[in-house]
């Protein structure tokens, strides 16, 4: 069952790849707010070696690399079509691989970025645990993981993305009672031109993410709630998506 959901997620991004950069442009404020947080940390490092997990088309990693003098950026993605596009960008290396098992030596990277809920396309809890353990393994001591995830109970803030609490509750309940899904899971469809693309995604609670990060050995250095439309830092958990800066302490 989980393999079917994983295939659905990958097929979604294979089909979405040619339109991905245009489709995500409507979240520019949100993504820029997170990028600015990451840049603050990377500018303090001397020529960091960074892995972008779920790099997609590579556009974001290329942008970040251009902001950090002497940095090296590597990308991995499970989508063949995304990797084909990412390989045309000015990155140091791009590989097609599943994030559950990374083809790198221990302590190879100074930092990892896993952005725009790439982590949420893993289809089950065990894969999420294994993936964070892999992130921990390939990070050097003191290395940082920058990760943002979809807040399962996010109600939105403006017309472009706003949900009622009742809608969120019913989505959660449907996932719980559906034998194909688990709490926080969602099968979605998005319009691209004249056709629809179906996919799978998992939304997280803050408690769930903290347990996963700490279970893998990470110390949570920073936590922010960021508005999905405005890019503003919010105070209430239901007002935005979750962004974590986690540190490898050993």
mmCIF file of N, CA and C in Angstrom, residues 97-202:
data_model
loop_
_atom_site.group_PDB
_atom_site.id
_atom_site.type_symbol
_atom_site.label_atom_id
_atom_site.label_comp_id
_atom_site.label_asym_id
_atom_site.label_seq_id
_atom_site.Cartn_x
_atom_site.Cartn_y
_atom_site.Cartn_z
ATOM 1 N N UNK A 97 17.701 9.609 -6.683
ATOM 2 C CA UNK A 97 17.707 8.634 -5.596
ATOM 3 C C UNK A 97 16.583 8.939 -4.627
ATOM 4 N N UNK A 98 16.142 7.910 -3.915
ATOM 5 C CA UNK A 98 15.149 8.078 -2.864
ATOM 6 C C UNK A 98 15.843 8.581 -1.609
ATOM 7 N N UNK A 99 15.235 9.509 -0.899
ATOM 8 C CA UNK A 99 15.874 10.096 0.282
ATOM 9 C C UNK A 99 15.986 9.122 1.454
ATOM 10 N N UNK A 100 15.280 8.010 1.390
ATOM 11 C CA UNK A 100 15.342 7.033 2.486
ATOM 12 C C UNK A 100 16.731 6.408 2.597
ATOM 13 N N UNK A 101 17.453 6.327 1.482
ATOM 14 C CA UNK A 101 18.809 5.768 1.476
ATOM 15 C C UNK A 101 19.681 6.649 0.597
ATOM 16 N N UNK A 102 20.533 7.461 1.222
ATOM 17 C CA UNK A 102 21.346 8.416 0.485
ATOM 18 C C UNK A 102 22.711 7.816 0.127
ATOM 19 N N UNK A 103 23.173 8.012 -1.107
ATOM 20 C CA UNK A 103 24.424 7.406 -1.578
ATOM 21 C C UNK A 103 25.654 8.259 -1.260
ATOM 22 N N UNK A 104 25.798 8.635 0.009
ATOM 23 C CA UNK A 104 26.921 9.477 0.415
ATOM 24 C C UNK A 104 27.570 8.911 1.681
ATOM 25 N N UNK A 105 28.837 9.253 1.863
ATOM 26 C CA UNK A 105 29.575 8.804 3.036
ATOM 27 C C UNK A 105 29.073 9.508 4.298
ATOM 28 N N UNK A 106 29.392 8.926 5.435
ATOM 29 C CA UNK A 106 29.061 9.541 6.716
ATOM 30 C C UNK A 106 29.713 10.928 6.814
ATOM 31 N N UNK A 107 28.993 11.863 7.426
ATOM 32 C CA UNK A 107 29.518 13.212 7.733
ATOM 33 C C UNK A 107 30.010 13.956 6.492
ATOM 34 N N UNK A 108 29.376 13.734 5.357
ATOM 35 C CA UNK A 108 29.851 14.291 4.089
ATOM 36 C C UNK A 108 29.441 15.747 3.884
ATOM 37 N N UNK A 109 28.320 16.165 4.475
ATOM 38 C CA UNK A 109 27.783 17.507 4.219
ATOM 39 C C UNK A 109 27.802 18.371 5.474
ATOM 40 N N UNK A 110 27.955 19.666 5.243
ATOM 41 C CA UNK A 110 27.870 20.635 6.334
ATOM 42 C C UNK A 110 26.421 20.955 6.670
ATOM 43 N N UNK A 111 25.570 20.929 5.649
ATOM 44 C CA UNK A 111 24.169 21.295 5.834
ATOM 45 C C UNK A 111 23.291 20.485 4.881
ATOM 46 N N UNK A 112 22.031 20.317 5.272
ATOM 47 C CA UNK A 112 21.020 19.711 4.404
ATOM 48 C C UNK A 112 19.817 20.642 4.363
ATOM 49 N N UNK A 113 19.273 20.845 3.173
ATOM 50 C CA UNK A 113 17.990 21.524 3.048
ATOM 51 C C UNK A 113 16.985 20.530 2.470
ATOM 52 N N UNK A 114 15.800 20.518 3.042
ATOM 53 C CA UNK A 114 14.708 19.658 2.568
ATOM 54 C C UNK A 114 13.456 20.528 2.634
ATOM 55 N N UNK A 115 13.083 21.102 1.493
ATOM 56 C CA UNK A 115 12.165 22.241 1.499
ATOM 57 C C UNK A 115 10.872 21.992 0.727
ATOM 58 N N UNK A 116 9.920 22.886 0.987
ATOM 59 C CA UNK A 116 8.608 22.881 0.345
ATOM 60 C C UNK A 116 7.887 21.552 0.562
ATOM 61 N N UNK A 117 8.007 21.053 1.790
ATOM 62 C CA UNK A 117 7.370 19.804 2.227
ATOM 63 C C UNK A 117 7.820 18.590 1.418
ATOM 64 N N UNK A 118 9.044 18.600 0.911
ATOM 65 C CA UNK A 118 9.560 17.403 0.228
ATOM 66 C C UNK A 118 9.489 16.181 1.140
ATOM 67 N N UNK A 119 9.740 16.410 2.423
ATOM 68 C CA UNK A 119 9.694 15.325 3.415
ATOM 69 C C UNK A 119 8.294 14.731 3.516
ATOM 70 N N UNK A 120 7.277 15.531 3.224
ATOM 71 C CA UNK A 120 5.894 15.085 3.345
ATOM 72 C C UNK A 120 5.435 14.171 2.227
ATOM 73 N N UNK A 121 6.269 13.937 1.216
ATOM 74 C CA UNK A 121 5.892 13.025 0.146
ATOM 75 C C UNK A 121 6.343 11.596 0.421
ATOM 76 N N UNK A 122 7.006 11.390 1.561
ATOM 77 C CA UNK A 122 7.268 10.021 2.017
ATOM 78 C C UNK A 122 5.963 9.430 2.517
ATOM 79 N N UNK A 123 5.713 8.187 2.179
ATOM 80 C CA UNK A 123 4.360 7.665 2.368
ATOM 81 C C UNK A 123 4.109 6.942 3.686
ATOM 82 N N UNK A 124 5.137 6.716 4.508
ATOM 83 C CA UNK A 124 4.831 6.099 5.804
ATOM 84 C C UNK A 124 5.816 6.515 6.891
ATOM 85 N N UNK A 125 5.413 6.251 8.107
ATOM 86 C CA UNK A 125 6.152 6.693 9.291
ATOM 87 C C UNK A 125 7.556 6.114 9.335
ATOM 88 N N UNK A 126 7.716 4.842 9.003
ATOM 89 C CA UNK A 126 9.032 4.209 9.065
ATOM 90 C C UNK A 126 10.003 4.841 8.078
ATOM 91 N N UNK A 127 9.514 5.189 6.893
ATOM 92 C CA UNK A 127 10.378 5.863 5.916
ATOM 93 C C UNK A 127 10.800 7.245 6.411
ATOM 94 N N UNK A 128 9.915 7.918 7.122
ATOM 95 C CA UNK A 128 10.268 9.231 7.677
ATOM 96 C C UNK A 128 11.359 9.087 8.732
ATOM 97 N N UNK A 129 11.238 8.086 9.577
ATOM 98 C CA UNK A 129 12.269 7.828 10.588
ATOM 99 C C UNK A 129 13.601 7.505 9.929
ATOM 100 N N UNK A 130 13.575 6.608 8.945
ATOM 101 C CA UNK A 130 14.804 6.204 8.263
ATOM 102 C C UNK A 130 15.458 7.395 7.556
ATOM 103 N N UNK A 131 14.646 8.234 6.942
ATOM 104 C CA UNK A 131 15.167 9.380 6.206
ATOM 105 C C UNK A 131 15.874 10.359 7.124
ATOM 106 N N UNK A 132 15.270 10.669 8.261
ATOM 107 C CA UNK A 132 15.921 11.598 9.194
ATOM 108 C C UNK A 132 17.198 10.996 9.768
ATOM 109 N N UNK A 133 17.221 9.686 9.948
ATOM 110 C CA UNK A 133 18.456 9.017 10.386
ATOM 111 C C UNK A 133 19.530 9.129 9.316
ATOM 112 N N UNK A 134 19.127 9.054 8.046
ATOM 113 C CA UNK A 134 20.068 9.241 6.938
ATOM 114 C C UNK A 134 20.590 10.679 6.903
ATOM 115 N N UNK A 135 19.697 11.634 7.113
ATOM 116 C CA UNK A 135 20.136 13.030 7.169
ATOM 117 C C UNK A 135 21.189 13.207 8.260
ATOM 118 N N UNK A 136 20.912 12.620 9.399
ATOM 119 C CA UNK A 136 21.837 12.724 10.541
ATOM 120 C C UNK A 136 23.181 12.083 10.198
ATOM 121 N N UNK A 137 23.122 10.940 9.533
ATOM 122 C CA UNK A 137 24.345 10.199 9.196
ATOM 123 C C UNK A 137 25.249 10.989 8.273
ATOM 124 N N UNK A 138 24.679 11.605 7.228
ATOM 125 C CA UNK A 138 25.528 12.254 6.219
ATOM 126 C C UNK A 138 25.918 13.681 6.599
ATOM 127 N N UNK A 139 25.373 14.204 7.698
ATOM 128 C CA UNK A 139 25.778 15.517 8.184
ATOM 129 C C UNK A 139 27.032 15.410 9.047
ATOM 130 N N UNK A 140 27.886 16.420 8.948
ATOM 131 C CA UNK A 140 29.050 16.487 9.833
ATOM 132 C C UNK A 140 28.596 16.919 11.225
ATOM 133 N N UNK A 141 29.450 16.716 12.215
ATOM 134 C CA UNK A 141 29.121 17.121 13.582
ATOM 135 C C UNK A 141 28.855 18.627 13.625
ATOM 136 N N UNK A 142 27.737 18.991 14.248
ATOM 137 C CA UNK A 142 27.352 20.396 14.283
ATOM 138 C C UNK A 142 26.631 20.857 13.036
ATOM 139 N N UNK A 143 26.437 19.932 12.067
ATOM 140 C CA UNK A 143 25.762 20.280 10.824
ATOM 141 C C UNK A 143 24.296 20.602 11.038
ATOM 142 N N UNK A 144 23.736 21.380 10.107
ATOM 143 C CA UNK A 144 22.360 21.853 10.249
ATOM 144 C C UNK A 144 21.444 21.252 9.189
ATOM 145 N N UNK A 145 20.233 20.928 9.625
ATOM 146 C CA UNK A 145 19.161 20.506 8.732
ATOM 147 C C UNK A 145 18.104 21.611 8.715
ATOM 148 N N UNK A 146 17.803 22.118 7.517
ATOM 149 C CA UNK A 146 16.733 23.101 7.334
ATOM 150 C C UNK A 146 15.579 22.390 6.650
ATOM 151 N N UNK A 147 14.442 22.329 7.319
ATOM 152 C CA UNK A 147 13.329 21.548 6.790
ATOM 153 C C UNK A 147 12.008 22.258 7.078
ATOM 154 N N UNK A 148 11.182 22.370 6.049
ATOM 155 C CA UNK A 148 9.826 22.890 6.272
ATOM 156 C C UNK A 148 8.819 21.839 5.844
ATOM 157 N N UNK A 149 7.711 21.776 6.561
ATOM 158 C CA UNK A 149 6.684 20.765 6.298
ATOM 159 C C UNK A 149 5.304 21.402 6.330
ATOM 160 N N UNK A 150 4.370 20.702 5.711
ATOM 161 C CA UNK A 150 2.979 21.135 5.693
ATOM 162 C C UNK A 150 2.346 20.889 7.061
ATOM 163 N N UNK A 151 1.748 21.919 7.594
ATOM 164 C CA UNK A 151 1.036 21.840 8.861
ATOM 165 C C UNK A 151 -0.338 21.225 8.616
ATOM 166 N N UNK A 152 -0.591 20.038 9.172
ATOM 167 C CA UNK A 152 -1.842 19.325 8.927
ATOM 168 C C UNK A 152 -3.070 20.114 9.374
ATOM 169 N N UNK A 153 -2.883 21.022 10.346
ATOM 170 C CA UNK A 153 -4.005 21.792 10.885
ATOM 171 C C UNK A 153 -3.918 23.274 10.500
ATOM 172 N N UNK A 154 -3.272 23.545 9.392
ATOM 173 C CA UNK A 154 -3.129 24.911 8.900
ATOM 174 C C UNK A 154 -4.466 25.386 8.329
ATOM 175 N N UNK A 155 -4.944 26.532 8.799
ATOM 176 C CA UNK A 155 -6.213 27.076 8.320
ATOM 177 C C UNK A 155 -6.029 28.145 7.252
ATOM 178 N N UNK A 156 -4.785 28.557 7.006
ATOM 179 C CA UNK A 156 -4.520 29.564 5.984
ATOM 180 C C UNK A 156 -4.677 30.968 6.529
ATOM 181 N N UNK A 157 -4.494 31.954 5.638
ATOM 182 C CA UNK A 157 -4.550 33.350 6.092
ATOM 183 C C UNK A 157 -5.223 34.282 5.099
ATOM 184 N N UNK A 158 -5.339 33.871 3.831
ATOM 185 C CA UNK A 158 -5.923 34.751 2.825
ATOM 186 C C UNK A 158 -6.759 33.941 1.847
ATOM 187 N N UNK A 159 -7.280 34.618 0.821
ATOM 188 C CA UNK A 159 -8.178 33.961 -0.126
ATOM 189 C C UNK A 159 -7.511 32.801 -0.860
ATOM 190 N N UNK A 160 -6.207 32.938 -1.157
ATOM 191 C CA UNK A 160 -5.528 31.920 -1.954
ATOM 192 C C UNK A 160 -5.435 30.574 -1.240
ATOM 193 N N UNK A 161 -5.383 30.605 0.078
ATOM 194 C CA UNK A 161 -5.302 29.347 0.822
ATOM 195 C C UNK A 161 -5.950 29.567 2.186
ATOM 196 N N UNK A 162 -7.210 29.152 2.302
ATOM 197 C CA UNK A 162 -7.924 29.316 3.560
ATOM 198 C C UNK A 162 -8.874 28.137 3.733
ATOM 199 N N UNK A 163 -8.847 27.523 4.900
ATOM 200 C CA UNK A 163 -9.708 26.373 5.185
ATOM 201 C C UNK A 163 -10.407 26.572 6.520
ATOM 202 N N UNK A 164 -11.578 25.977 6.646
ATOM 203 C CA UNK A 164 -12.281 26.018 7.920
ATOM 204 C C UNK A 164 -11.767 24.886 8.799
ATOM 205 N N UNK A 165 -11.940 25.043 10.096
ATOM 206 C CA UNK A 165 -11.540 23.999 11.032
ATOM 207 C C UNK A 165 -12.323 22.722 10.771
ATOM 208 N N UNK A 166 -13.579 22.861 10.375
ATOM 209 C CA UNK A 166 -14.410 21.691 10.076
ATOM 210 C C UNK A 166 -13.847 20.915 8.885
ATOM 211 N N UNK A 167 -13.401 21.644 7.846
ATOM 212 C CA UNK A 167 -12.805 20.990 6.677
ATOM 213 C C UNK A 167 -11.550 20.219 7.067
ATOM 214 N N UNK A 168 -10.714 20.837 7.863
ATOM 215 C CA UNK A 168 -9.478 20.190 8.301
ATOM 216 C C UNK A 168 -9.790 18.943 9.121
ATOM 217 N N UNK A 169 -10.780 19.054 9.998
ATOM 218 C CA UNK A 169 -11.165 17.903 10.833
ATOM 219 C C UNK A 169 -11.633 16.738 9.976
ATOM 220 N N UNK A 170 -12.480 17.029 8.983
ATOM 221 C CA UNK A 170 -12.996 15.952 8.136
ATOM 222 C C UNK A 170 -11.892 15.336 7.286
ATOM 223 N N UNK A 171 -10.939 16.117 6.827
ATOM 224 C CA UNK A 171 -9.791 15.569 6.088
ATOM 225 C C UNK A 171 -8.992 14.624 6.978
ATOM 226 N N UNK A 172 -8.792 15.038 8.219
ATOM 227 C CA UNK A 172 -8.052 14.219 9.177
ATOM 228 C C UNK A 172 -8.797 12.911 9.454
ATOM 229 N N UNK A 173 -10.118 13.004 9.690
ATOM 230 C CA UNK A 173 -10.933 11.826 9.989
ATOM 231 C C UNK A 173 -10.972 10.878 8.795
ATOM 232 N N UNK A 174 -11.098 11.434 7.592
ATOM 233 C CA UNK A 174 -11.134 10.594 6.388
ATOM 234 C C UNK A 174 -9.848 9.775 6.261
ATOM 235 N N UNK A 175 -8.711 10.411 6.543
ATOM 236 C CA UNK A 175 -7.428 9.704 6.464
ATOM 237 C C UNK A 175 -7.337 8.602 7.513
ATOM 238 N N UNK A 176 -7.889 8.856 8.708
ATOM 239 C CA UNK A 176 -7.832 7.881 9.795
ATOM 240 C C UNK A 176 -8.650 6.634 9.465
ATOM 241 N N UNK A 177 -9.830 6.824 8.875
ATOM 242 C CA UNK A 177 -10.725 5.685 8.620
ATOM 243 C C UNK A 177 -10.459 5.017 7.267
ATOM 244 N N UNK A 178 -9.678 5.669 6.404
ATOM 245 C CA UNK A 178 -9.366 5.093 5.099
ATOM 246 C C UNK A 178 -8.238 4.080 5.248
ATOM 247 N N UNK A 179 -8.465 2.809 4.886
ATOM 248 C CA UNK A 179 -7.420 1.791 5.065
ATOM 249 C C UNK A 179 -6.165 2.037 4.238
ATOM 250 N N UNK A 180 -6.280 2.901 3.253
ATOM 251 C CA UNK A 180 -5.140 3.198 2.389
ATOM 252 C C UNK A 180 -4.241 4.279 2.987
ATOM 253 N N UNK A 181 -4.783 5.045 3.956
ATOM 254 C CA UNK A 181 -4.096 6.217 4.464
ATOM 255 C C UNK A 181 -3.868 6.138 5.964
ATOM 256 N N UNK A 182 -3.086 7.101 6.474
ATOM 257 C CA UNK A 182 -2.875 7.281 7.909
ATOM 258 C C UNK A 182 -3.172 8.732 8.257
ATOM 259 N N UNK A 183 -3.304 9.025 9.555
ATOM 260 C CA UNK A 183 -3.615 10.380 10.004
ATOM 261 C C UNK A 183 -2.619 11.385 9.422
ATOM 262 N N UNK A 184 -3.139 12.422 8.783
ATOM 263 C CA UNK A 184 -2.288 13.439 8.165
ATOM 264 C C UNK A 184 -2.074 13.242 6.679
ATOM 265 N N UNK A 185 -2.405 12.048 6.160
ATOM 266 C CA UNK A 185 -2.232 11.761 4.736
ATOM 267 C C UNK A 185 -3.344 12.408 3.917
ATOM 268 N N UNK A 186 -3.025 12.665 2.647
ATOM 269 C CA UNK A 186 -4.017 13.249 1.761
ATOM 270 C C UNK A 186 -3.705 12.901 0.311
ATOM 271 N N UNK A 187 -4.736 12.488 -0.426
ATOM 272 C CA UNK A 187 -4.640 12.346 -1.874
ATOM 273 C C UNK A 187 -5.195 13.639 -2.475
ATOM 274 N N UNK A 188 -4.434 14.274 -3.345
ATOM 275 C CA UNK A 188 -4.844 15.572 -3.867
ATOM 276 C C UNK A 188 -4.808 15.592 -5.392
ATOM 277 N N UNK A 189 -5.441 16.598 -5.964
ATOM 278 C CA UNK A 189 -5.380 16.847 -7.406
ATOM 279 C C UNK A 189 -5.084 18.316 -7.631
ATOM 280 N N UNK A 190 -4.230 18.603 -8.605
ATOM 281 C CA UNK A 190 -3.950 19.993 -8.957
ATOM 282 C C UNK A 190 -4.156 20.174 -10.459
ATOM 283 N N UNK A 191 -4.618 21.362 -10.826
ATOM 284 C CA UNK A 191 -4.855 21.677 -12.228
ATOM 285 C C UNK A 191 -3.583 22.226 -12.859
ATOM 286 N N UNK A 192 -3.194 21.640 -13.964
ATOM 287 C CA UNK A 192 -2.054 22.123 -14.740
ATOM 288 C C UNK A 192 -2.514 22.222 -16.191
ATOM 289 N N UNK A 193 -2.752 23.445 -16.626
ATOM 290 C CA UNK A 193 -3.270 23.622 -17.978
ATOM 291 C C UNK A 193 -4.644 22.994 -18.115
ATOM 292 N N UNK A 194 -4.786 22.113 -19.082
ATOM 293 C CA UNK A 194 -6.085 21.503 -19.356
ATOM 294 C C UNK A 194 -6.271 20.153 -18.668
ATOM 295 N N UNK A 195 -5.322 19.752 -17.842
ATOM 296 C CA UNK A 195 -5.455 18.437 -17.205
ATOM 297 C C UNK A 195 -5.159 18.514 -15.714
ATOM 298 N N UNK A 196 -5.516 17.441 -15.006
ATOM 299 C CA UNK A 196 -5.302 17.341 -13.572
ATOM 300 C C UNK A 196 -4.224 16.316 -13.258
ATOM 301 N N UNK A 197 -3.447 16.596 -12.202
ATOM 302 C CA UNK A 197 -2.425 15.674 -11.725
ATOM 303 C C UNK A 197 -2.774 15.275 -10.300
ATOM 304 N N UNK A 198 -2.823 13.975 -10.055
ATOM 305 C CA UNK A 198 -3.098 13.469 -8.710
ATOM 306 C C UNK A 198 -1.785 13.156 -7.998
ATOM 307 N N UNK A 199 -1.799 13.307 -6.683
ATOM 308 C CA UNK A 199 -0.599 13.028 -5.906
ATOM 309 C C UNK A 199 -0.915 12.674 -4.470
ATOM 310 N N UNK A 200 0.136 12.373 -3.722
ATOM 311 C CA UNK A 200 0.019 12.033 -2.303
ATOM 312 C C UNK A 200 0.881 12.991 -1.491
ATOM 313 N N UNK A 201 0.381 13.380 -0.308
ATOM 314 C CA UNK A 201 1.164 14.228 0.584
ATOM 315 C C UNK A 201 0.772 13.922 2.026
ATOM 316 N N UNK A 202 1.715 14.149 2.939
ATOM 317 C CA UNK A 202 1.438 13.986 4.370
ATOM 318 C C UNK A 202 1.627 15.324 5.057
#
